[in-house]
Short mmCIF file of C-alpha atoms in Angstrom, two decimals:
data_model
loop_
_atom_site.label_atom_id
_atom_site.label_comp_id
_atom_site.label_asym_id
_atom_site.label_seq_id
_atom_site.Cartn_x
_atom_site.Cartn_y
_atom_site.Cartn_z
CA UNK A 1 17.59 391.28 88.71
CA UNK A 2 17.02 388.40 91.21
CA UNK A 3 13.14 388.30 92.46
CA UNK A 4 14.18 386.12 95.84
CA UNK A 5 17.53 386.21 97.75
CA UNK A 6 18.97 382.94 99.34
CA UNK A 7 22.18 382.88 101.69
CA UNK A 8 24.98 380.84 99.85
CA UNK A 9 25.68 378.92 103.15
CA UNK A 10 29.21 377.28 101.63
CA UNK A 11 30.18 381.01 100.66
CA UNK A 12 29.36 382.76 104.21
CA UNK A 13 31.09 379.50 106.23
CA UNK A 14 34.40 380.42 104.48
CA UNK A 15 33.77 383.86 104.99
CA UNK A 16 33.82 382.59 108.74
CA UNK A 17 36.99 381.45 108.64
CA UNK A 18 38.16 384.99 109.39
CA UNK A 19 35.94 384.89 112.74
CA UNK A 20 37.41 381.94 113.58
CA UNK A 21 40.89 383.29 113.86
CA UNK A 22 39.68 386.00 115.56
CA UNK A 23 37.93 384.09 118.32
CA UNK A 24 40.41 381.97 118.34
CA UNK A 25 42.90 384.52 119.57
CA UNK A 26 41.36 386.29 121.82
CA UNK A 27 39.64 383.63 123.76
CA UNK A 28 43.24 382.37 124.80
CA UNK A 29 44.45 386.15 124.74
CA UNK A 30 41.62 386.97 127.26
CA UNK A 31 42.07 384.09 129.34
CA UNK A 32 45.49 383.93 130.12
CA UNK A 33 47.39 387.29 129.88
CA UNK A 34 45.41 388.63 132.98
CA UNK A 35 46.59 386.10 135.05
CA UNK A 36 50.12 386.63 133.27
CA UNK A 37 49.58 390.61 134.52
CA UNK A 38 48.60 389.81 137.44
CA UNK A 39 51.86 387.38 138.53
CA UNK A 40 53.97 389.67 136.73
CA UNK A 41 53.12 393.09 138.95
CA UNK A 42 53.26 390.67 142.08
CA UNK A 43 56.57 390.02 141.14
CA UNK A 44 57.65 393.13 140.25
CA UNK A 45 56.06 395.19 143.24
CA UNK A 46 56.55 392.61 146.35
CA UNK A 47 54.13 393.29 149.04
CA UNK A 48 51.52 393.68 146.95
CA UNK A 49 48.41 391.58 146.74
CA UNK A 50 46.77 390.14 144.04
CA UNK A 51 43.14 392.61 144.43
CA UNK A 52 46.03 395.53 144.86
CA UNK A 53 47.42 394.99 141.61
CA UNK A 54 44.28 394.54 139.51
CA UNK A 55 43.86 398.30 138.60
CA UNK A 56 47.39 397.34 136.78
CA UNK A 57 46.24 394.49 135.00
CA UNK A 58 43.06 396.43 134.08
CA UNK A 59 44.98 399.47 132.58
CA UNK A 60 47.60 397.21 130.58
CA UNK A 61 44.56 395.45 129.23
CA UNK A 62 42.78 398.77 128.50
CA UNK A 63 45.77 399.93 126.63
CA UNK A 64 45.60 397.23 124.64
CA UNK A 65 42.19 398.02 123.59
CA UNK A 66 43.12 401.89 123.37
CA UNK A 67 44.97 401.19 120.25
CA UNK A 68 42.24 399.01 118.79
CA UNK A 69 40.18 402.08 119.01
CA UNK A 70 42.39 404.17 117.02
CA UNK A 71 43.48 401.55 114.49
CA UNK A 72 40.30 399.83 114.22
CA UNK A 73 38.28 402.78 112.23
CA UNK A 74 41.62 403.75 110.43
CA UNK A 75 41.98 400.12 108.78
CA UNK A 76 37.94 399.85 107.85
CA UNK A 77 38.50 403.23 105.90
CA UNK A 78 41.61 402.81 104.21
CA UNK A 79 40.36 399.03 103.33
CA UNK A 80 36.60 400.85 101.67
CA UNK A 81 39.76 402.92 99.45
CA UNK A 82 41.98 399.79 98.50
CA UNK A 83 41.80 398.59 95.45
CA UNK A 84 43.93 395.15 94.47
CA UNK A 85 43.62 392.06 92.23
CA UNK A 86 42.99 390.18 95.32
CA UNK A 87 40.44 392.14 97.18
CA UNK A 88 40.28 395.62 99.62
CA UNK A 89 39.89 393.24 102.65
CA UNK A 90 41.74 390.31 101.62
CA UNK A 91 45.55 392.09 101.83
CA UNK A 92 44.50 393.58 105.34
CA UNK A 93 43.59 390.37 106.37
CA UNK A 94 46.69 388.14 105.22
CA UNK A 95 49.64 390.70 106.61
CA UNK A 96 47.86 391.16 110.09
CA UNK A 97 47.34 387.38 110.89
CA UNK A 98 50.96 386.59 109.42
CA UNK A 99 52.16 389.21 111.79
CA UNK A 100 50.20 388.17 114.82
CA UNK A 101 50.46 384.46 114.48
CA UNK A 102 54.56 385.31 114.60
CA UNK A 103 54.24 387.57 117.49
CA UNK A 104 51.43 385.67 119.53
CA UNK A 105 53.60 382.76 121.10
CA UNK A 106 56.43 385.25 122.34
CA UNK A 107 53.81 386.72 125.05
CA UNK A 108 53.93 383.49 127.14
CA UNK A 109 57.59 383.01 126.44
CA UNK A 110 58.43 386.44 127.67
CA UNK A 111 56.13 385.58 131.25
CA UNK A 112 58.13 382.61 131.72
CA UNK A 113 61.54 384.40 132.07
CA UNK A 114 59.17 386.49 134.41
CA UNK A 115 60.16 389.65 131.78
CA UNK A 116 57.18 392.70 132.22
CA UNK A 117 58.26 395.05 129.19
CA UNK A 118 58.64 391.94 126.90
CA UNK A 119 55.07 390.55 127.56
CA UNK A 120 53.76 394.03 127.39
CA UNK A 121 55.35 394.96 124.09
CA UNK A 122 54.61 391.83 122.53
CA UNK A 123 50.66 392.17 123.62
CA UNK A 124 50.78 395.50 121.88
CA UNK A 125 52.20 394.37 118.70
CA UNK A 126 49.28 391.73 119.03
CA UNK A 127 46.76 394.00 119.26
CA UNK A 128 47.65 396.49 117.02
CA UNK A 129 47.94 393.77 114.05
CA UNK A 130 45.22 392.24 114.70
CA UNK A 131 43.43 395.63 114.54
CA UNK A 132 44.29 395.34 110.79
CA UNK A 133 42.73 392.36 110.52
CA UNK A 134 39.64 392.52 112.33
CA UNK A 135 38.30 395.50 110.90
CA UNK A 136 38.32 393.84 107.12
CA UNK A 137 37.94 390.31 108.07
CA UNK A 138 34.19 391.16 109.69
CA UNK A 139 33.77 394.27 106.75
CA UNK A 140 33.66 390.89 104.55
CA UNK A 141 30.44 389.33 104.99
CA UNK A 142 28.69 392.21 104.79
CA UNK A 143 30.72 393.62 101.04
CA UNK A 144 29.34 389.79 100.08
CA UNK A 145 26.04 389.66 101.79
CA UNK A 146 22.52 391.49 100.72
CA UNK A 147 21.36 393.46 103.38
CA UNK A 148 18.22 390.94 104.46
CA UNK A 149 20.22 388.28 104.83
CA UNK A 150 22.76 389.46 107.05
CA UNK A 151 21.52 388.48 110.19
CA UNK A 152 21.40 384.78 109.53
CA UNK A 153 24.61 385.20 108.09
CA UNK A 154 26.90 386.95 111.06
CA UNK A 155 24.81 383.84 113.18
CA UNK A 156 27.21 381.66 110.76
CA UNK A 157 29.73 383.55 111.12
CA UNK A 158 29.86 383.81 114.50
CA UNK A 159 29.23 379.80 115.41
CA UNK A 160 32.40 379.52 113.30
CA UNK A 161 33.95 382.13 115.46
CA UNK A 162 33.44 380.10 118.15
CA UNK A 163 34.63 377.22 117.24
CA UNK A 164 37.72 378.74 116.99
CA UNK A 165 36.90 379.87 120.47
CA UNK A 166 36.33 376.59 121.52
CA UNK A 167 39.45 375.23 120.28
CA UNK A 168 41.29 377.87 122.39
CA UNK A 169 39.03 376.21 125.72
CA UNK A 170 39.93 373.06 124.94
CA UNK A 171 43.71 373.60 125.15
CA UNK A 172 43.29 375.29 127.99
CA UNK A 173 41.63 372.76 129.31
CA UNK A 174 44.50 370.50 129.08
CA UNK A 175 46.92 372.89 130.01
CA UNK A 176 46.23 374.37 133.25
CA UNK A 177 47.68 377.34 133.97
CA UNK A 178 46.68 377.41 137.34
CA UNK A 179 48.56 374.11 138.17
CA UNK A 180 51.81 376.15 136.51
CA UNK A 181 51.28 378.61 139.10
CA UNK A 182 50.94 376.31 141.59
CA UNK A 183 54.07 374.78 141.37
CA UNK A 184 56.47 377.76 140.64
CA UNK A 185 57.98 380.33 143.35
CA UNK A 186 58.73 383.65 142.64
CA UNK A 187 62.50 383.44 141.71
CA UNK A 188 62.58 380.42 139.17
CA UNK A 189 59.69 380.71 136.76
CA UNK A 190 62.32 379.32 134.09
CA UNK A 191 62.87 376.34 135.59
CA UNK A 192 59.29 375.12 135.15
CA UNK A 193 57.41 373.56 132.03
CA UNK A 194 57.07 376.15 129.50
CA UNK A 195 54.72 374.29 127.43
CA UNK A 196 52.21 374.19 129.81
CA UNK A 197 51.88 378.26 128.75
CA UNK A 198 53.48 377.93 125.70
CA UNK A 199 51.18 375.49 123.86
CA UNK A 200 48.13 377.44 123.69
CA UNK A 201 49.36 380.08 122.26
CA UNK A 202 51.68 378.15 119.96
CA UNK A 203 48.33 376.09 118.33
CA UNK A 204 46.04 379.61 117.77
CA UNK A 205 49.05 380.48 115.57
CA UNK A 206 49.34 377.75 113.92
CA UNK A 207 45.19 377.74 113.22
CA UNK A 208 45.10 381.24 112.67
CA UNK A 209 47.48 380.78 109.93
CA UNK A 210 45.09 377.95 108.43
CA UNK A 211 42.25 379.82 108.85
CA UNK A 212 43.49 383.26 106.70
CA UNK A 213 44.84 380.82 104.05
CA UNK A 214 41.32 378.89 103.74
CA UNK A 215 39.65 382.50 103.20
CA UNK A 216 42.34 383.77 100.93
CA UNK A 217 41.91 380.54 98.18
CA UNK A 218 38.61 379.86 98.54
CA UNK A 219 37.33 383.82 98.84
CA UNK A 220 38.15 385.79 95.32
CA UNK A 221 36.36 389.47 96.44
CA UNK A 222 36.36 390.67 93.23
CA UNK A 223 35.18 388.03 91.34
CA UNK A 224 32.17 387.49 93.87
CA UNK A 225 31.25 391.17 94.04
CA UNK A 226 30.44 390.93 90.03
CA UNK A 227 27.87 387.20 90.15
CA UNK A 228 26.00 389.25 93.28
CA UNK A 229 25.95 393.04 92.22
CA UNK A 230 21.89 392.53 91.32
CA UNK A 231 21.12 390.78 94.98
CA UNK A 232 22.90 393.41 96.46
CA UNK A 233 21.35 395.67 94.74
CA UNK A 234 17.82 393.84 95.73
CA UNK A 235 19.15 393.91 99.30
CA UNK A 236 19.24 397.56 99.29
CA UNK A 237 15.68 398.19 97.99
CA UNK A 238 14.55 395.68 101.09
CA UNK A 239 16.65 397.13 103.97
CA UNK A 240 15.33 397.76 107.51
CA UNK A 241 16.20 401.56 107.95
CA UNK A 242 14.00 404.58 108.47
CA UNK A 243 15.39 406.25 105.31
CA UNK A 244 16.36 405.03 102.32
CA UNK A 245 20.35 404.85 102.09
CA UNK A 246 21.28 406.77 99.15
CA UNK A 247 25.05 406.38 97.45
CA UNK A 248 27.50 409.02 98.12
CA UNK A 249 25.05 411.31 100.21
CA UNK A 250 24.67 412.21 103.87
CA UNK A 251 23.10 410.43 106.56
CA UNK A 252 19.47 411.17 106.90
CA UNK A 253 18.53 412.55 110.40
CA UNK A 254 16.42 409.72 111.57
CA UNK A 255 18.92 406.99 110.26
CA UNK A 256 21.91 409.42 111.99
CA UNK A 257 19.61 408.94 115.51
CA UNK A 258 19.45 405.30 115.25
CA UNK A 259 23.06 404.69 114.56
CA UNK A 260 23.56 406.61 117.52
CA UNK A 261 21.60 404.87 119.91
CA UNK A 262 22.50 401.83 118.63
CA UNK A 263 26.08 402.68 119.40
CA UNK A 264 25.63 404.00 122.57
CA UNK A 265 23.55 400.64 123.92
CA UNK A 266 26.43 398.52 122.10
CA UNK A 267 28.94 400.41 124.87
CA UNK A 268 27.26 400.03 127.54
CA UNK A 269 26.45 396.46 126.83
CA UNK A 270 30.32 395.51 126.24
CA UNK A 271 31.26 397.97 129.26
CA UNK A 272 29.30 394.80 130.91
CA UNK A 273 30.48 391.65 129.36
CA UNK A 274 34.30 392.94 128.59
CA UNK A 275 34.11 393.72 132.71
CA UNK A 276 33.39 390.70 133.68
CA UNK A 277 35.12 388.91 130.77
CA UNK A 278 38.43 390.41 131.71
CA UNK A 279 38.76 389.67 135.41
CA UNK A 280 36.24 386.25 135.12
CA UNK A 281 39.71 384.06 135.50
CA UNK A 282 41.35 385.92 138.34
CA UNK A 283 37.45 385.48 140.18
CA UNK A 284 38.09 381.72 139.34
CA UNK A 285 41.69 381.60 140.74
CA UNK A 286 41.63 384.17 143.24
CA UNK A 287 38.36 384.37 144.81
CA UNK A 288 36.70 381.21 144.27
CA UNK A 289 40.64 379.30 144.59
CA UNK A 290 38.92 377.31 141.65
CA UNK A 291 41.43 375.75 138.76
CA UNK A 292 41.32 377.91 135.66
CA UNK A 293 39.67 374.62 134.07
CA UNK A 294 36.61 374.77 135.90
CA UNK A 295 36.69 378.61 134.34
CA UNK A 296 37.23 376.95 130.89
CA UNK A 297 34.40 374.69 131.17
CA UNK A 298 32.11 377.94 131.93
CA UNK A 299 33.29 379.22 128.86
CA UNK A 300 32.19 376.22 126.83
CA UNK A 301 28.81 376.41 128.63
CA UNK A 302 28.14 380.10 127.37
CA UNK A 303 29.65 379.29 124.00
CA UNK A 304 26.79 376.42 123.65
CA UNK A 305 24.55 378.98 124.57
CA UNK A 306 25.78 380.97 122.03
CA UNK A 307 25.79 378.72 119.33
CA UNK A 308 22.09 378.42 119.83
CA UNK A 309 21.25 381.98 120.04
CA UNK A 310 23.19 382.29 116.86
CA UNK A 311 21.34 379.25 115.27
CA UNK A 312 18.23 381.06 115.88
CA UNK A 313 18.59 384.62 116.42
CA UNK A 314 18.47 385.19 112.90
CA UNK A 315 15.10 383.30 112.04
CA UNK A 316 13.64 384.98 115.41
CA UNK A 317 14.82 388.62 113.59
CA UNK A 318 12.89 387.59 110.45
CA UNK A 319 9.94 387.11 112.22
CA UNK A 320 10.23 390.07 115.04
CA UNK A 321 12.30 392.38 113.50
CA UNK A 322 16.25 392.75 114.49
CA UNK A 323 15.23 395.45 117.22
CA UNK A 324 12.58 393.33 119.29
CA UNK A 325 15.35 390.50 119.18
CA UNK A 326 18.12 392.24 120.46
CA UNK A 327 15.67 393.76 123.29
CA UNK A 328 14.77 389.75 124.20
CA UNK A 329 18.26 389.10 124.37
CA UNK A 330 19.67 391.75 126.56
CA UNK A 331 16.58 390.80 128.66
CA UNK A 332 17.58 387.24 128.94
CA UNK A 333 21.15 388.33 130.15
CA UNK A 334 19.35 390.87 132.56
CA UNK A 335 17.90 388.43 133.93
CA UNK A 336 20.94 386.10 134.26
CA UNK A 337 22.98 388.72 135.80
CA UNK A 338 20.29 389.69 138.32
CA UNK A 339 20.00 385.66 139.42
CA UNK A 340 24.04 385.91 139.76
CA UNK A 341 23.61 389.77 141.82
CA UNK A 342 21.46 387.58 144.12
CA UNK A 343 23.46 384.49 144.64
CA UNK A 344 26.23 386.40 145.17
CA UNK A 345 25.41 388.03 148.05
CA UNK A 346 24.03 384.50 149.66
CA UNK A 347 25.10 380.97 149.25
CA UNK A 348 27.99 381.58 146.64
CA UNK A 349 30.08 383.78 149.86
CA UNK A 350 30.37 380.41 151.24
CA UNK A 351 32.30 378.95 147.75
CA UNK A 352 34.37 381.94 148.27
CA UNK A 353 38.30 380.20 148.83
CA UNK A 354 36.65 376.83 148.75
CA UNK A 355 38.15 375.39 145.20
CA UNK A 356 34.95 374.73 144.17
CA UNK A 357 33.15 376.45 141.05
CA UNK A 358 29.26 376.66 141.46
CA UNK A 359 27.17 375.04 139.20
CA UNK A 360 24.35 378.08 139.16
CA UNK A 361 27.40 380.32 137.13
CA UNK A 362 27.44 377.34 134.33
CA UNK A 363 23.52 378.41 134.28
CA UNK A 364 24.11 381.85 134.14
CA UNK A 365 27.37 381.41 131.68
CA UNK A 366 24.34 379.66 129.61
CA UNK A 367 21.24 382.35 130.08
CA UNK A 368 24.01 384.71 129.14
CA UNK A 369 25.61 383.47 126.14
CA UNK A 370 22.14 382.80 124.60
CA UNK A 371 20.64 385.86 125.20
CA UNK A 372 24.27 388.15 124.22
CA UNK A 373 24.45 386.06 121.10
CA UNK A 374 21.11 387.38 119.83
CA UNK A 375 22.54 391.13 120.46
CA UNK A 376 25.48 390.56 119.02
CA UNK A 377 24.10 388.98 115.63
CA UNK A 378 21.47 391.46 114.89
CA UNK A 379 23.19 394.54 116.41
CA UNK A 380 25.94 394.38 113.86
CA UNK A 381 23.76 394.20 110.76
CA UNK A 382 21.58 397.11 111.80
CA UNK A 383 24.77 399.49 111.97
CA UNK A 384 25.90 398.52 108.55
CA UNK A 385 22.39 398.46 107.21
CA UNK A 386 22.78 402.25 107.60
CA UNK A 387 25.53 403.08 104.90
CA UNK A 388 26.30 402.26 101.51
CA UNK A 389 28.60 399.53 100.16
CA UNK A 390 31.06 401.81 100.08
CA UNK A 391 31.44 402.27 103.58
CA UNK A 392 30.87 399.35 104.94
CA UNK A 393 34.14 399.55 106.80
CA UNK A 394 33.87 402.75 107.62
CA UNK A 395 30.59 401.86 109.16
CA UNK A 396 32.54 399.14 110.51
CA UNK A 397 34.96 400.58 112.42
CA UNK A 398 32.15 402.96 114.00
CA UNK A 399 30.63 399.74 115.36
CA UNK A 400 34.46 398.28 116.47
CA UNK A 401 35.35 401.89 118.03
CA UNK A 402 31.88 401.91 120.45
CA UNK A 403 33.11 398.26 121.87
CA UNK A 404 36.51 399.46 122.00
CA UNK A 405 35.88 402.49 123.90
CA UNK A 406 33.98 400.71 126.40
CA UNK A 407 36.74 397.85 126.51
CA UNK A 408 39.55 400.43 127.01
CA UNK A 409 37.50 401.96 130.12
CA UNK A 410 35.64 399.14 131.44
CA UNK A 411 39.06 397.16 132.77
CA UNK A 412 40.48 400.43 134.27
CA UNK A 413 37.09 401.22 135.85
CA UNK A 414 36.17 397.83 137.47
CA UNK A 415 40.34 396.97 138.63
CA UNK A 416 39.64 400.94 139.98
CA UNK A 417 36.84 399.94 142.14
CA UNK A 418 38.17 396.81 143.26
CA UNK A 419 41.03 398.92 145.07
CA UNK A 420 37.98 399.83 147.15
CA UNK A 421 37.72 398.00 150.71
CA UNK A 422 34.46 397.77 150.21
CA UNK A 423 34.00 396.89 146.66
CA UNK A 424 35.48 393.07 146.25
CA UNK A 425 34.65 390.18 143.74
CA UNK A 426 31.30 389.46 144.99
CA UNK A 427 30.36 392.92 143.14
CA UNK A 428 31.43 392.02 139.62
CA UNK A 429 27.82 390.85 138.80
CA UNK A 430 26.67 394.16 140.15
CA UNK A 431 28.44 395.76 138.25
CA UNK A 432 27.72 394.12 134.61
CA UNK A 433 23.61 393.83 135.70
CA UNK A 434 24.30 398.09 136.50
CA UNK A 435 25.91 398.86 132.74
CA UNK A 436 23.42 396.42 130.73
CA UNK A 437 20.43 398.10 132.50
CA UNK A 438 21.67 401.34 131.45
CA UNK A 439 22.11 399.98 127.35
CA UNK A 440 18.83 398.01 127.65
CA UNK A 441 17.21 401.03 128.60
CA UNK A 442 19.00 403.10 125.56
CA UNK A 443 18.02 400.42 123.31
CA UNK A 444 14.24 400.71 124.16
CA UNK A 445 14.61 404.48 122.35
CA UNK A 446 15.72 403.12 118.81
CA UNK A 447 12.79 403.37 116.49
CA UNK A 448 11.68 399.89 114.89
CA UNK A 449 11.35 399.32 111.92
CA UNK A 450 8.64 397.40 110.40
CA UNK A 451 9.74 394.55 108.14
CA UNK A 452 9.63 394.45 104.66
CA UNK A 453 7.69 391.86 102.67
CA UNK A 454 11.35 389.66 101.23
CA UNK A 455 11.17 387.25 99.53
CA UNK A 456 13.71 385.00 101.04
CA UNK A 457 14.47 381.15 99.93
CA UNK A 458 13.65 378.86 102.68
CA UNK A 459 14.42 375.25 103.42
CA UNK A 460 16.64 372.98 101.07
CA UNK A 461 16.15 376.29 98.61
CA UNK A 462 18.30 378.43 100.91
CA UNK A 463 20.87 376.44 100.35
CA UNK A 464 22.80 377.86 97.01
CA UNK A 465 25.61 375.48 96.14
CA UNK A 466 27.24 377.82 93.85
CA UNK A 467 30.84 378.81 94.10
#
């Protein structure tokens, strides 16, 4: 057996690959198909105003993420059973990006014939594809990744997620869907340019189909799983847990209580970022009367300050332990919403239906990104640190299901209250500083555990060139 373990850094960017598609979808899937839902119930029930309909918008979206959280665990477990020549992930992963990346472009083809079931159906084929490839596609690093290590590895992973994220900003950049609204009226939608909602949607395919081919020649499961079988088996001597994980029997109590908690936090902290993630493009149309670019541009602010939280997030684990980082990071975000809660109710009312985007939310965008990104990294490893190889994605899908559930409620809940007279945009930081006060404070309860003395390679040594 190995005495050291070293992250093969060319083997874990591939494995990225399958992030990147991911991203890569849902960034453009996030920020456009609101605004589709929202033009599409205007249409379809006249009189009604854009803050009337949002409580549609925010159920179709949380149906959507209803069947993620039903398909979700059922793909990580059948995918711990599979058993091919080419993988238990790697199958998953090809037939659910094929699918999608045929479906995907018919969403904003359907919205420009102004046609509600079509968009709707072809959102929920979407989703419930990509459900069978997100589950194995993120079960991978961890099936190829000692448990010590993982940390540093999802922070690969996940800069390569967004760059695929950041690829989906950039087109949206140069096509502005707001500037397609602004030039069409109600009763001839086809008679505009459908490549200005078309495109976006057309390249994620295209790159999503890149990206799963990438993973599927350069990633051979089975043959990997035999070189690393003594590192992993290292990895699971040296794992952060309260009990030891032992194969094929039941969760210890104490390890059962911090998957728990851990879960519980991880809802509350999407219930935040998934609220204000889902309506952050109708705040930028219809609130601030901003162009949806000025909302892209925010995005590429927080992903830069993800990047770096994901650069370092999983040195600062290493050093602090994964617990004490995540608590730093939903403090930083704390902090960022509570400096939003405040401008909100004071100068940023006056940029309210002025066209103009404030430059304090690209510093919050930033504060938040940084600090989510070191959640996010280390919160994912401590779930799966907590099960066997054998059900990692079982263990998975547990993880998946917790964000899920809090994505399927969080859009119904926040397009609920903004049905409210008194409850209008200015309260969507309010909201998101409310629900990641209540996971920060869950969090605090997880028991930490102290590191273990690994020896990990460091430097130019980390860097293992093997295939």
């Amino acid at each position: 057996m190995n005495n050291s373990l070293k992250l093969n850094i060319k083997r874990t960017c591939i494995i990225g690959f399958a992030f990147f598609g991911i991203l890569l979808l849902w960034q453009v899937y996030d920020s456009w198909c609101p605004t589709f839902l929202t033009e599409l119930f205007k249409s379809a029930f006249p009189g009604k105003t854009t803050k009337e309909v949002q409580y549609l918008v925010g159920i179709m979206m949380a149906i959507d993420n209803l069947a993620a959280l039903i398909l979700l665990p059922i793909f990580g477990t059948l995918s711990d059973k599979t058993n091919t020549p080419i993988g238990k992930r790697m199958p998953y992963i090809l037939v659910g990006t094929f699918v999608s990346a045929v479906a995907f472009p018919f969403i904003p083809l359907f919205f420009h014939y102004n046609n509600v079931i079509g968009t709707v159906i072809t959102m929920a084929i979407v989703v419930c594809t990509m459900m069978m490839y997100r589950n194995p596609a993120v079960a991978l690093m961890p099936d190829l990744t000692p448990k010590p290590l993982r940390s540093k590895a999802n922070g690969i992973i996940n800069i390569m997620g967004y760059m695929g994220g950041l690829f989906a900003t950039i087109t949206g950049l140069i096509f502005v869907l707001s500037k397609y609204l602004g030039t069409k009226t109600v009763d001839s939608w086809q008679y505009h340019n459908i490549w200005a909602v078309e495109a976006p949607f057309l390249i994620a395919s295209v790159l999503m189909v890149i990206s799963a081919l990438v993973l599927f020649f350069k990633i051979k499961e089975n043959k990997i799983k035999d070189e690393i079988k003594d590192e992993m088996a290292l990895g699971e001597e040296l794992a952060e847990v309260v009990d030891k994980v032992e194969e094929d029997q039941p969760m210890s109590k104490a390890n059962k209580t911090m998957l728990i908690f851990i879960l519980c936090a991880e809802f509350f902290w999407f219930m935040a970022e998934n609220g204000i993630g889902t309506f952050m493009g109708n705040y930028t149309i219809y609130y601030l009367g901003a162009e949806t670019s000025s909302n892209m541009i925010n995005t590429i602010v927080g992903g830069v300050g993800s990047v770096i939280g994901f650069a370092l997030g999983g040195i600062i684990a290493s050093k602090i332990g994964r617990k004490w980082t995540v608590v730093g990071g939903l403090g930083v975000t704390l902090i960022s919403y509570l400096v939003w809660v405040i401008a909100s109710f004071t100068f940023l009312k006056n940029s309210a239906n002025s066209g103009n985007f404030p430059v304090i939310i690209y510093v919050i965008w930033l504060l938040k990104g940084f600090g989510m990104s070191l959640v996010h990294i280390n919160s994912f490893p401590m779930v799966v640190e907590l099960c066997s190889s054998k059900k990692i994605g079982k263990f998975t899908g547990l993880y998946y299901a917790s964000s899920m559930t809090s994505q399927t409620l969080t859009p119904i809940a926040l397009g609920t209250l903004l049905l409210l007279p008194s409850f209008n945009w200015e309260y969507l930081p309010v909201y998101a500083l409310v629900c990641l006060t209540i996971s920060f404070i869950i969090f605090m309860f997880i028991k930490n555990v102290k590191l273990k003395k690994t020896k990990i390679a460091k430097g130019l040594e980390a860097f293992d060139q093997e295939d």
